[in-house]
Amino acid sequence: MPLLPGEATLGVLGGGQLGRMFVHAAQSLGYTCVVLDPDASSPAGTVAQAHLKADYLDGAALAQLAQRCHAITTEFENVPARALETLAATRVVAPGAAAVAICQDRSREKAHFVASGVPCAPYAVLRSGADLAGVGDDLLPGILKTARLGYDGKGQRRVTDRAQLAVAFRELGEVECVLEKMLPLALEMSVLVVRGADGQAVTYPVQQNLHLDGILAVTEVPAPGVPGALQAQARQSAVAIAQGMGYVGVLCVEFFVLKDGRLVVNEMAPRPHNSGHYTMDACDISQFEMQVRAMAGLPLREPRLHSPVVMLNLLGDLWFDAQGQLRTPDWAAVLALPGASLHLYGKAQARVGRKMGHLNLIGPTAEAARDSARQACALLGLPAEW
Ligand SMILES: Nc1ncnc2c1ncn2[C@@H]1O[C@H](COP(=O)(O)OP(=O)(O)O)[C@@H](O)[C@H]1O
Ligand SMILES: [Mg+2]
């Protein structure tokens, strides 16, 4: 039985911007929303009908969340799997603890890619210093990544030889790590797959991503550099990965396209994703509404991209002028551009590197969308060489 709009209450673990946009989508459909997040001014907590201000492992708060909600989701992948298990004893939890636990751990994630038959970079798991000697020469130069808690390029070191590898392993705290072979990348892209509890899965068009300083900067759809056959392969691979872990909800799978044209899976996030924000204005259903539908047991339908789009990530850097003084970007000028839609996350304090919002620029053609996006970059002082 689906949880019907206008009747059911949906809960979110985590109060960040992804939770906020989920709440907006759920409320728009007619659901009531409850957010659990310790921060009194969290972006999602301030827009939900109820905000439980407590830690994610606070037993009383989890009990209240379960009591008030018919189904519960998460908006960041490092939510303790134990919290999800507790909630799942009495409520629908999507995605489930087992799938989230795979996505939280790079070595389990890689093993799942291999089991799903989707090629990833050659890698080795390092659990202690004793494992360093067993690393094959073919993995160097490589990237050493902590198995847990890495994001936006944090928790990684690039290494060219064994001496550097040993130093990097120490610097990362001798915690479990994955060493990946450094691959020659042509470009990076990602795919959103949505799977329902009944096993039905749909995918969105492939998005091409540009990262600057380890943080997503620009997403373009349709992906200009990815041949159609490779896009189809990525979408099929994302479905296989989601099916293989009985995933329910929106999953974002990141891929590399190598210089020789091969497709390699990199990592995945068990939630709507920054690179999927384009869906809010360029598709007939957003990734957040899909998350609502999947957890509520409502029908998923094939999403349709109705307009080419460029998404620009807006970091707190834009709120500072050349002298380091706070300023408000000239949104009126930006919003005068054809096809521009602004989404700010309601964060009171801008900080360098902090995700403050995003700007979608759609157009009747890819060229028109890119043209608007380049003008937006010029107005905002963002790099436009993409
Ligand atoms: N095996 C690899 N070969 C080449 N570049 C890589 C490899 N792994 C990661 N990178 C680069 O580092 C970036 C961050 O790595 P990623 O595993 O996606 O971590 P994060 O969790 O920080 O996003 C990637 O977007 C890509 O540009
Ligand atoms: Mg990544």
Short mmCIF file of C-alpha atoms and ligand atoms in Angstrom, two decimals, residues 77 106 109-110 120-122 141-146 149-156 158 179-185 187-188 209-211 214-216 254-256 258 264-268 273, ligand 1:
data_model
loop_
_atom_site.label_atom_id
_atom_site.label_comp_id
_atom_site.label_asym_id
_atom_site.label_seq_id
_atom_site.Cartn_x
_atom_site.Cartn_y
_atom_site.Cartn_z
CA GLU A 77 25.56 9.15 3.48
CA ARG A 106 34.89 2.42 -0.30
CA GLU A 109 31.55 -0.22 -2.53
CA LYS A 110 34.31 -1.41 -4.87
CA CYS A 120 36.10 0.06 -11.66
CA ALA A 121 39.74 1.18 -11.28
CA PRO A 122 42.18 -1.58 -10.24
CA PRO A 141 50.96 5.96 -9.51
CA GLY A 142 47.71 5.84 -7.59
CA ILE A 143 45.30 7.62 -5.27
CA LEU A 144 45.05 6.55 -1.66
CA LYS A 145 41.54 7.16 -0.28
CA THR A 146 40.26 6.55 3.24
CA LEU A 149 34.17 9.61 5.50
CA GLY A 150 35.90 11.10 2.45
CA TYR A 151 34.11 13.72 0.32
CA ASP A 152 34.92 16.61 -2.04
CA GLY A 153 38.48 15.31 -2.45
CA LYS A 154 39.09 15.17 1.32
CA GLY A 155 40.71 12.06 2.80
CA GLN A 156 42.80 11.38 -0.34
CA ARG A 158 48.00 11.13 -4.76
CA LEU A 179 44.56 2.45 -3.13
CA GLU A 180 43.35 2.99 -6.67
CA LYS A 181 45.39 3.07 -9.81
CA MET A 182 45.55 6.58 -11.27
CA LEU A 183 43.60 6.44 -14.53
CA PRO A 184 43.87 8.78 -17.54
CA LEU A 185 40.50 10.57 -17.40
CA LEU A 187 35.91 13.38 -18.39
CA GLU A 188 33.69 12.70 -15.40
CA ASN A 209 30.54 17.04 -14.37
CA LEU A 210 33.45 19.39 -13.92
CA HIS A 211 35.10 19.58 -10.50
CA GLY A 214 37.69 18.66 -5.61
CA ILE A 215 34.21 20.23 -5.51
CA LEU A 216 31.57 19.95 -8.22
CA GLU A 254 29.76 8.54 -10.59
CA PHE A 255 31.74 7.35 -13.61
CA PHE A 256 34.95 8.21 -15.41
CA LEU A 258 38.93 7.23 -19.88
CA VAL A 264 34.80 3.03 -15.35
CA VAL A 265 32.61 3.41 -12.25
CA ASN A 266 34.14 5.59 -9.49
CA GLU A 267 31.83 5.86 -6.48
CA MET A 268 28.20 6.27 -5.51
CA HIS A 273 23.09 14.37 -5.49
N1 LIG B 1 41.41 6.31 -9.93
C1 LIG B 1 41.41 7.59 -10.28
N2 LIG B 1 42.11 8.02 -11.37
C2 LIG B 1 42.12 9.33 -11.73
N3 LIG B 1 41.47 10.30 -11.05
C3 LIG B 1 40.74 9.94 -9.96
C4 LIG B 1 40.69 8.57 -9.52
N4 LIG B 1 39.93 8.53 -8.41
C5 LIG B 1 39.54 9.79 -8.17
N5 LIG B 1 40.02 10.66 -9.10
C6 LIG B 1 39.79 12.12 -9.13
O1 LIG B 1 39.58 12.58 -7.79
C7 LIG B 1 38.26 13.09 -7.62
C8 LIG B 1 37.73 12.75 -6.25
O2 LIG B 1 37.67 11.33 -6.06
P1 LIG B 1 36.37 10.60 -5.55
O3 LIG B 1 36.68 9.16 -5.40
O4 LIG B 1 35.22 10.94 -6.42
O5 LIG B 1 36.21 11.19 -4.08
P2 LIG B 1 35.20 12.22 -3.41
O6 LIG B 1 34.48 11.40 -2.40
O7 LIG B 1 36.08 13.24 -2.79
O8 LIG B 1 34.29 12.76 -4.47
C9 LIG B 1 37.46 12.49 -8.75
O9 LIG B 1 36.34 13.30 -9.06
C10 LIG B 1 38.51 12.43 -9.86
O10 LIG B 1 38.68 13.71 -10.46
#
